[in-house]
PDB file of C-alpha atoms in Angstrom:
ATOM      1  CA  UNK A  34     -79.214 -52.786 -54.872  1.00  0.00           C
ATOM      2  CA  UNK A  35     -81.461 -55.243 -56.754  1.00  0.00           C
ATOM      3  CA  UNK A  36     -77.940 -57.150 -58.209  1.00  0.00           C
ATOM      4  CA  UNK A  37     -77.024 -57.215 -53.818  1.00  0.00           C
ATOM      5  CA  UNK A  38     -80.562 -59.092 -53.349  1.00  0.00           C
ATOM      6  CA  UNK A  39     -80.284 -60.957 -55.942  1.00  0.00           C
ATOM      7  CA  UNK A  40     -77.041 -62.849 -54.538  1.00  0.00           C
ATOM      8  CA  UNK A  41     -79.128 -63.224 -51.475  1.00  0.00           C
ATOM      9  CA  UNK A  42     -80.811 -66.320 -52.319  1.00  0.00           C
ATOM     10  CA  UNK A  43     -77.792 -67.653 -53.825  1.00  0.00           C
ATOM     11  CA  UNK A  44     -75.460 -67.314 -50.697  1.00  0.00           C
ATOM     12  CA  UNK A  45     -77.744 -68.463 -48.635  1.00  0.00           C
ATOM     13  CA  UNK A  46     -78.259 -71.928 -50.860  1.00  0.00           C
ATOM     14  CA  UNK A  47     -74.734 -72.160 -51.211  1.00  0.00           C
ATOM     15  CA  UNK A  48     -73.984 -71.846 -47.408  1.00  0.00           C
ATOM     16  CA  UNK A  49     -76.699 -74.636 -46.932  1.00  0.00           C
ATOM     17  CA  UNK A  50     -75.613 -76.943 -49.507  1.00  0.00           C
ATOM     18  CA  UNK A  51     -71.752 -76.500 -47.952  1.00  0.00           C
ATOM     19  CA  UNK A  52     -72.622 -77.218 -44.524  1.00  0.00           C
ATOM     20  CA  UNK A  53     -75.579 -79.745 -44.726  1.00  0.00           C
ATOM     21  CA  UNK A  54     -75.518 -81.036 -47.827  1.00  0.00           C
ATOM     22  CA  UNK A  55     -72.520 -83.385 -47.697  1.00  0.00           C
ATOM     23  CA  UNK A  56     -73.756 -84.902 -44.293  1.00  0.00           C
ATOM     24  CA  UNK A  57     -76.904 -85.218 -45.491  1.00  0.00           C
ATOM     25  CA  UNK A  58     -75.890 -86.861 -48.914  1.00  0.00           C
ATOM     26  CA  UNK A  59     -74.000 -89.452 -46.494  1.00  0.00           C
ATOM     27  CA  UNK A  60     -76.372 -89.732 -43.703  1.00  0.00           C
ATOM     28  CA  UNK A  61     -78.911 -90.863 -46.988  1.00  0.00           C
ATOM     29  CA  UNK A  62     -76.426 -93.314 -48.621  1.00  0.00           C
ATOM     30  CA  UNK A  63     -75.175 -94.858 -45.640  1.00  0.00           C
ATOM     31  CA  UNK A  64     -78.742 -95.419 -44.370  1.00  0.00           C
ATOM     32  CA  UNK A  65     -79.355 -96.880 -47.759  1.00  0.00           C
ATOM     33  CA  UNK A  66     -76.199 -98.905 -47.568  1.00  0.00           C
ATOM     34  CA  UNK A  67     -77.085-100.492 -44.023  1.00  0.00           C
ATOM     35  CA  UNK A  68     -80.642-101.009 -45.095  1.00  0.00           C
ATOM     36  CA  UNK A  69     -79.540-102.875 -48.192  1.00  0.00           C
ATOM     37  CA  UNK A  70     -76.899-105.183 -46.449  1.00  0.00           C
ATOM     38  CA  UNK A  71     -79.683-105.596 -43.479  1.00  0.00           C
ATOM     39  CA  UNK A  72     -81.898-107.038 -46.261  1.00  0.00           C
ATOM     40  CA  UNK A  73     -79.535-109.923 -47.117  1.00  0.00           C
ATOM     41  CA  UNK A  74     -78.749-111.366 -43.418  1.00  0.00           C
ATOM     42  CA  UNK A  75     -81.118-113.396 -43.399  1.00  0.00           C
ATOM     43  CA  UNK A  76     -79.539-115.390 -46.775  1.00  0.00           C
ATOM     44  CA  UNK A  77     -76.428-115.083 -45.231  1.00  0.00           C
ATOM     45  CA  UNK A  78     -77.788-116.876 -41.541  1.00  0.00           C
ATOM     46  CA  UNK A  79     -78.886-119.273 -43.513  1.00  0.00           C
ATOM     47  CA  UNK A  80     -75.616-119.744 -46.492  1.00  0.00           C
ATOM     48  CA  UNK A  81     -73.432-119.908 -42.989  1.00  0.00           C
ATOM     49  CA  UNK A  82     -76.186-122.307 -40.779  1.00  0.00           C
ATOM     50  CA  UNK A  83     -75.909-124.651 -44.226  1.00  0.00           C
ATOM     51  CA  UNK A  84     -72.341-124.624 -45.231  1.00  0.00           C
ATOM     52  CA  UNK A  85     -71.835-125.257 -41.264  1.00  0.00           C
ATOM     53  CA  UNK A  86     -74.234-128.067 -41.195  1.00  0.00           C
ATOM     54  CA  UNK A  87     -72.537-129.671 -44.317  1.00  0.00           C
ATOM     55  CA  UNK A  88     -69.350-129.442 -42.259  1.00  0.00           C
ATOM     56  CA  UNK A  89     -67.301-126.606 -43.483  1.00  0.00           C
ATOM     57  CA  UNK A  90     -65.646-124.545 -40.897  1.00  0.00           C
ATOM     58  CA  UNK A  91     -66.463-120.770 -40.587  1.00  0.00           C
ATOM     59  CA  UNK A  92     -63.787-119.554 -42.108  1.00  0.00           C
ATOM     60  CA  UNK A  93     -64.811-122.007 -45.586  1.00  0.00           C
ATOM     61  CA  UNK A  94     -69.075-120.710 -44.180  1.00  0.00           C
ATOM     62  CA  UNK A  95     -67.306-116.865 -44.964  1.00  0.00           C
ATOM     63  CA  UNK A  96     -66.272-117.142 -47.934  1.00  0.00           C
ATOM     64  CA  UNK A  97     -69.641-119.072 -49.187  1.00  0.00           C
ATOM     65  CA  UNK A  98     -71.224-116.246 -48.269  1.00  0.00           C
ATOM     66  CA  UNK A  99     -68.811-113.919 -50.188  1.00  0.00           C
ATOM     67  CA  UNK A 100     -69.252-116.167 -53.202  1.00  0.00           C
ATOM     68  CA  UNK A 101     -72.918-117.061 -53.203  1.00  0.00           C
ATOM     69  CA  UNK A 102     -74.898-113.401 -52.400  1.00  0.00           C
ATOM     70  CA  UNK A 103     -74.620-110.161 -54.040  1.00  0.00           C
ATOM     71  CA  UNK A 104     -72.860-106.772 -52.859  1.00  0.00           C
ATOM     72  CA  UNK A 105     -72.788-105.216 -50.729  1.00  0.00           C
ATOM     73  CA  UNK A 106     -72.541-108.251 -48.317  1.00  0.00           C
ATOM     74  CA  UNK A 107     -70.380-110.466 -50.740  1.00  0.00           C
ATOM     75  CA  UNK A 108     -67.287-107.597 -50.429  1.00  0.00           C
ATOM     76  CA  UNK A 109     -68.035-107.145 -46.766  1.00  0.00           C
ATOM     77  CA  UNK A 110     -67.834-110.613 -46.032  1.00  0.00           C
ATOM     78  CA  UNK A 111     -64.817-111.539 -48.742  1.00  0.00           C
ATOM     79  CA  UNK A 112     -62.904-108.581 -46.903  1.00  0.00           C
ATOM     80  CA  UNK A 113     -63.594-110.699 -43.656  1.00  0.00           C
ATOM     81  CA  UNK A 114     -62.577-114.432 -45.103  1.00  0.00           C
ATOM     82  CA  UNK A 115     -59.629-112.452 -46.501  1.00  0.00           C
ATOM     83  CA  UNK A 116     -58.337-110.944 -43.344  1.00  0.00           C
ATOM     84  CA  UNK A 117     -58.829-114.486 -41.386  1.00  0.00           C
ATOM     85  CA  UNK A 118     -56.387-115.621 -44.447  1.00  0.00           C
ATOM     86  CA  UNK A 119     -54.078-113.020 -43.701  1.00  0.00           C
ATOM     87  CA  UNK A 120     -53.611-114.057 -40.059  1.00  0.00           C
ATOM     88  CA  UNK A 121     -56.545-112.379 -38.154  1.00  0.00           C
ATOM     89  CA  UNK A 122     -58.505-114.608 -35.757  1.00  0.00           C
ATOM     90  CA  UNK A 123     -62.227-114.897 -35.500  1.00  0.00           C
ATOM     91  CA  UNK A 124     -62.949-111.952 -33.248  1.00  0.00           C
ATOM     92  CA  UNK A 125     -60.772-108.901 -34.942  1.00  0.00           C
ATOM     93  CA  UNK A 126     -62.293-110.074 -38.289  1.00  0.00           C
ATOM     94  CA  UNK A 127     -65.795-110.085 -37.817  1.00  0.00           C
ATOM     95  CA  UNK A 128     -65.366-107.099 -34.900  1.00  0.00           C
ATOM     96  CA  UNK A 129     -63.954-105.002 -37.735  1.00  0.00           C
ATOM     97  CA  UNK A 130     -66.539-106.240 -40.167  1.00  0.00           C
ATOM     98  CA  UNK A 131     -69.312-104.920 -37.107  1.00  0.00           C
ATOM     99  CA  UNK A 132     -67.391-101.713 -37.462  1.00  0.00           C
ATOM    100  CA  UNK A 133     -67.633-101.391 -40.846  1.00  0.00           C
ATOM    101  CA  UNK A 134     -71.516-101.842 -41.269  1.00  0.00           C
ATOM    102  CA  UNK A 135     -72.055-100.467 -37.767  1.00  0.00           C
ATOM    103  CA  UNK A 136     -75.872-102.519 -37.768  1.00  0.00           C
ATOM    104  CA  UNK A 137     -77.401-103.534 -35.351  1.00  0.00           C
ATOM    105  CA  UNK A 138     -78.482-106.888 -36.912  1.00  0.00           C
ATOM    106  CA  UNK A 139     -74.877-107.644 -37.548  1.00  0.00           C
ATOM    107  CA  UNK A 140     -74.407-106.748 -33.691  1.00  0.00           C
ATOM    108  CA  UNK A 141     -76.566-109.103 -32.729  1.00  0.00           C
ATOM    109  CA  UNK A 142     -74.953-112.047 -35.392  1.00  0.00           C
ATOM    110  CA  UNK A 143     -71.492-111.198 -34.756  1.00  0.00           C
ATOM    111  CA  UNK A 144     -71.794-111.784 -31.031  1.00  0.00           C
ATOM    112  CA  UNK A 145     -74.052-114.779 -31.469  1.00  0.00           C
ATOM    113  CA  UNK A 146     -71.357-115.830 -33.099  1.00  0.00           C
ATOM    114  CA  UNK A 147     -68.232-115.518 -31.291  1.00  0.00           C
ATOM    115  CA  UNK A 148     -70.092-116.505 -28.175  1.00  0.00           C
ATOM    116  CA  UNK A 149     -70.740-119.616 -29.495  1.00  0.00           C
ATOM    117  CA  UNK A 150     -67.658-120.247 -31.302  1.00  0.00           C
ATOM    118  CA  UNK A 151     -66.025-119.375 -27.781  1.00  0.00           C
ATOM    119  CA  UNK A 152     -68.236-121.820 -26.202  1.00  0.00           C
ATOM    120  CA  UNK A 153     -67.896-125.204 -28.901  1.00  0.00           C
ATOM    121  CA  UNK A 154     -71.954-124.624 -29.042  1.00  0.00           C
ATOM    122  CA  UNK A 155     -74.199-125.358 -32.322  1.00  0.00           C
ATOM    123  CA  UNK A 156     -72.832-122.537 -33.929  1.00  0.00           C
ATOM    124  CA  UNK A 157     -75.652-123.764 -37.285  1.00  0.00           C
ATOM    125  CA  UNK A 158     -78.794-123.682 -35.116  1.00  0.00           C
ATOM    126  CA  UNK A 159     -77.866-120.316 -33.678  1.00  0.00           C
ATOM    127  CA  UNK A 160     -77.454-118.988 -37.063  1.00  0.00           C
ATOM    128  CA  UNK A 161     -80.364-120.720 -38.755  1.00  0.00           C
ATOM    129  CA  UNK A 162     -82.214-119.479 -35.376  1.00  0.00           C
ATOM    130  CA  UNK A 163     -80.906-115.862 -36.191  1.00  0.00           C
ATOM    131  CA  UNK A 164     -82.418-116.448 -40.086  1.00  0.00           C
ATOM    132  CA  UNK A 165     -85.549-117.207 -38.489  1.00  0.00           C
ATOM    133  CA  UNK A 166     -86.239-113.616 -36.199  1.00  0.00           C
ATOM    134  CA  UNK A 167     -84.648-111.780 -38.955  1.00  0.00           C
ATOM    135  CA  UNK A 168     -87.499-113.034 -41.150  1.00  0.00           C
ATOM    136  CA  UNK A 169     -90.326-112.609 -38.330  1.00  0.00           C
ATOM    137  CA  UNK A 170     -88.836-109.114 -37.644  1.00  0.00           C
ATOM    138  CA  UNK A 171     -88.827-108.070 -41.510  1.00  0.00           C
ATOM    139  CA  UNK A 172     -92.896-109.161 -41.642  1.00  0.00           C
ATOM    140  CA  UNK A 173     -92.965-106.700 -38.353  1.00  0.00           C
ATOM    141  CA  UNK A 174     -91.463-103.919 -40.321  1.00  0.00           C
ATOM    142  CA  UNK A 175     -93.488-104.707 -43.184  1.00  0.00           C
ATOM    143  CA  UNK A 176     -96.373-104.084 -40.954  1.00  0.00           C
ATOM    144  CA  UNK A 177     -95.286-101.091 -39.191  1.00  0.00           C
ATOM    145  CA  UNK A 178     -94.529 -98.998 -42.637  1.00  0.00           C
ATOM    146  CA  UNK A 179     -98.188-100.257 -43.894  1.00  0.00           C
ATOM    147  CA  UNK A 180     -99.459 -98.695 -40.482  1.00  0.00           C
ATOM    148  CA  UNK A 181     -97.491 -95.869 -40.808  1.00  0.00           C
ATOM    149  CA  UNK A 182     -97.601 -94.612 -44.811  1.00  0.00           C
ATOM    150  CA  UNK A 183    -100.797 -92.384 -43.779  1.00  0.00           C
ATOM    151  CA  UNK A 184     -98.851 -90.163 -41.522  1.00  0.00           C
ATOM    152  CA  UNK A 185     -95.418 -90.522 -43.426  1.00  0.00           C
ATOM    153  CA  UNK A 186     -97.944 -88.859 -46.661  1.00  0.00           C
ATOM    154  CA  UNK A 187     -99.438 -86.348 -44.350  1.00  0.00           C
ATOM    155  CA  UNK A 188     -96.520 -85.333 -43.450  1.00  0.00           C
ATOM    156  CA  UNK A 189     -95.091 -84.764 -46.921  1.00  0.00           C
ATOM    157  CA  UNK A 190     -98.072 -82.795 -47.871  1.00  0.00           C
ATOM    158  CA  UNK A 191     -97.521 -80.404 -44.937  1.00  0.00           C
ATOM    159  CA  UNK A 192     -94.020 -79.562 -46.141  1.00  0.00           C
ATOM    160  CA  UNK A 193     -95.195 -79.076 -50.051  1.00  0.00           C
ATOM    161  CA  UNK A 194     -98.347 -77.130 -48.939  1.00  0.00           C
ATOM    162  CA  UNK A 195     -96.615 -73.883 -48.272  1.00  0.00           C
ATOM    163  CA  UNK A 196     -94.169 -74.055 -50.978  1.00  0.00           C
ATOM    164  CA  UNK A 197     -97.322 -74.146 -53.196  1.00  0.00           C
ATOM    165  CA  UNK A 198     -98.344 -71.126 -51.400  1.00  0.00           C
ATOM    166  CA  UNK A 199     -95.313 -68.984 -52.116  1.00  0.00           C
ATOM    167  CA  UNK A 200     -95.145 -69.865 -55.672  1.00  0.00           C
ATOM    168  CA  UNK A 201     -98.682 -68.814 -56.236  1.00  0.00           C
ATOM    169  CA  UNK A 202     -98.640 -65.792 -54.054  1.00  0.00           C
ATOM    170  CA  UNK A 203     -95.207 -64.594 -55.723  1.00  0.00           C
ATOM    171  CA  UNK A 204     -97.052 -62.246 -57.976  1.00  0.00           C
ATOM    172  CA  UNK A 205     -98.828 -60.529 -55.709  1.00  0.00           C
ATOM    173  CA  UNK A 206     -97.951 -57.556 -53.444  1.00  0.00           C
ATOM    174  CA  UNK A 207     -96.953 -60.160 -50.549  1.00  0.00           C
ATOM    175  CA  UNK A 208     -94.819 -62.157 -52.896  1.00  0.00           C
ATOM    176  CA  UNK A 209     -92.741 -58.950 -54.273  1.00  0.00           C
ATOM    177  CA  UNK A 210     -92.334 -58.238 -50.656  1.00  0.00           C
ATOM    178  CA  UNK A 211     -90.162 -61.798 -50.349  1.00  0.00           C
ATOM    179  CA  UNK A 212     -88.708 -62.023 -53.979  1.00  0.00           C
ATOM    180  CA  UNK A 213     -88.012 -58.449 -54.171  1.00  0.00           C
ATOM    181  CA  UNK A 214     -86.834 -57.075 -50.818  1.00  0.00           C
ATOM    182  CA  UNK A 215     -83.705 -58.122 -48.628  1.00  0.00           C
ATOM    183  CA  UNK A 216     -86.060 -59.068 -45.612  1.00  0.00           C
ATOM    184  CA  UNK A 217     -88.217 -61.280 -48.057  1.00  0.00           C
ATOM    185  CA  UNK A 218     -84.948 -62.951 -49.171  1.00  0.00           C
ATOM    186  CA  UNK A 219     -83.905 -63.828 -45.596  1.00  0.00           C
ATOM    187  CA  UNK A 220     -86.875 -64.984 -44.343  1.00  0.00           C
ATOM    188  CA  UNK A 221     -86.985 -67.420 -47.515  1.00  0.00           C
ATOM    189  CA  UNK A 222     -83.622 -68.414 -46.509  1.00  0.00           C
ATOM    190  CA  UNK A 223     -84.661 -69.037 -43.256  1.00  0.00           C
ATOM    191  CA  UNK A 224     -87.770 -70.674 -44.191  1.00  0.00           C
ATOM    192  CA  UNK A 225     -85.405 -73.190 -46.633  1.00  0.00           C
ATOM    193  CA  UNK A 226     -83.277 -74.278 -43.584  1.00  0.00           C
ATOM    194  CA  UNK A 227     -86.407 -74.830 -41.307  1.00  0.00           C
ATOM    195  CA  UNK A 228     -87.856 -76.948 -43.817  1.00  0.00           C
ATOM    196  CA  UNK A 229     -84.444 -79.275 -44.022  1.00  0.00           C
ATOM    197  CA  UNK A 230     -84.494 -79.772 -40.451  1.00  0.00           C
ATOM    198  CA  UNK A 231     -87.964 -80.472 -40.207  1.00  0.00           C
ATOM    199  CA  UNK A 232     -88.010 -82.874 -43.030  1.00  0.00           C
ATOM    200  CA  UNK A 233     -84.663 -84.533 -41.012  1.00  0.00           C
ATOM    201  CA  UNK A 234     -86.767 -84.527 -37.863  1.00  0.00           C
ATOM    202  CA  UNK A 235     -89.653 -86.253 -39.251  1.00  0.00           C
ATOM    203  CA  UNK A 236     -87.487 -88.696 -40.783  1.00  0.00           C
ATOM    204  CA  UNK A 237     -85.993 -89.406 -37.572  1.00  0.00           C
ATOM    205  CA  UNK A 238     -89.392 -89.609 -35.986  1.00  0.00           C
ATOM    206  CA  UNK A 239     -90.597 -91.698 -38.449  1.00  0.00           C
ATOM    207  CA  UNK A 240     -87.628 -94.353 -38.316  1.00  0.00           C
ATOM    208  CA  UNK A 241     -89.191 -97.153 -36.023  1.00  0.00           C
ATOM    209  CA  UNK A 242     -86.876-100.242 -35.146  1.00  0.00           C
ATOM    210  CA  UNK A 243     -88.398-102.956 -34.276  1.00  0.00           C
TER     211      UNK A 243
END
């Protein structure tokens, strides 16, 4: 009986690490990923605004880019420069590059872009334009995670708080009763899962665009 509870725990963690571990893993990284190549649009606005201003065309502004900042942008935008090579025009490149990074900075850049390449506009002032908010809107988001790293702690301490609990309390005659009993098992089971999706919820709640 005590070998049967014993695989409780451990059937229970391994069901949660199959089905919500992997798309949490990627829902992390690819948050990460966006975040990081978010970070360097503002370089590239500005690469593209220059090597435009200097009077390269966009396809020679691409691959600039691809040359002059670091990953992850360079490959993104090197994949782009190389599929305009290949034969692609202007809008399936950079519309598959938007559904690559799926951001919605690059949203806003890559139609800024083909609007005005559509339209023979100052394609350089848009872009050194776009630099310009990106930077304002960074400062914003600066601001808001300063405001906001109170609560974001708080909240933290409300998820550790009754792990704390358990751990101390496993000795006594409440703590056999989880460790030692199938019920206790489940409801720690239980309890794990609850605390994943509240720490997903208050990361979601937590995630203010600006």
């Amino acid at each position: 009986m005590l070998i049967k509870v014993a695989l409780i725990p451990s059937l229970l963690l391994a069901a949660a690490v199959y089905f919500i571990g992997p798309r949490m893993l990627f829902a992390i990284r690819r948050d990460a990923y966006v975040k990081q190549f978010n970070d360097q649009l503002i370089e590239v606005s500005q690469s593209m605004a220059n090597a435009l201003k200097a009077g390269m065309s966009i396809q020679q502004a691409l691959f600039q880019v691809s040359e002059r900042v670091p990953e992850p942008a360079s490959g993104e935008f090197r994949q782009t420069h190389n599929e305009l090579m290949l034969g692609d025009n202007l809008i399936m490149a950079l519309s598959a590059l938007r559904d690559r990074v799926r951001s919605r900075e690059l949203d806003v850049m890559v139609n800024a872009t083909l609007v005005q390449h559509a339209a023979g506009g100052n394609l350089a002032r848009v872009l050194a334009a776009m630099a310009n908010i990106l930077t304002e809107r960074r400062r914003m988001q600066r601001e808001i995670q300063s405001m906001t790293a109170e609560a974001r702690f708080s909240a933290i301490v409300i998820q550790i708080i009754p792990i704390i609990l358990v751990i101390i309390l496993r000795d006594t005659s409440f703590g056999k009763g989880l460790f030692e009993t199938t019920p206790g098992w489940v409801l720690l089971g239980l309890y794990g899962v609850a605390q994943i999706g509240i720490f997903l919820l208050i990361r979601r709640i937590m995630k203010i665009d600006v």
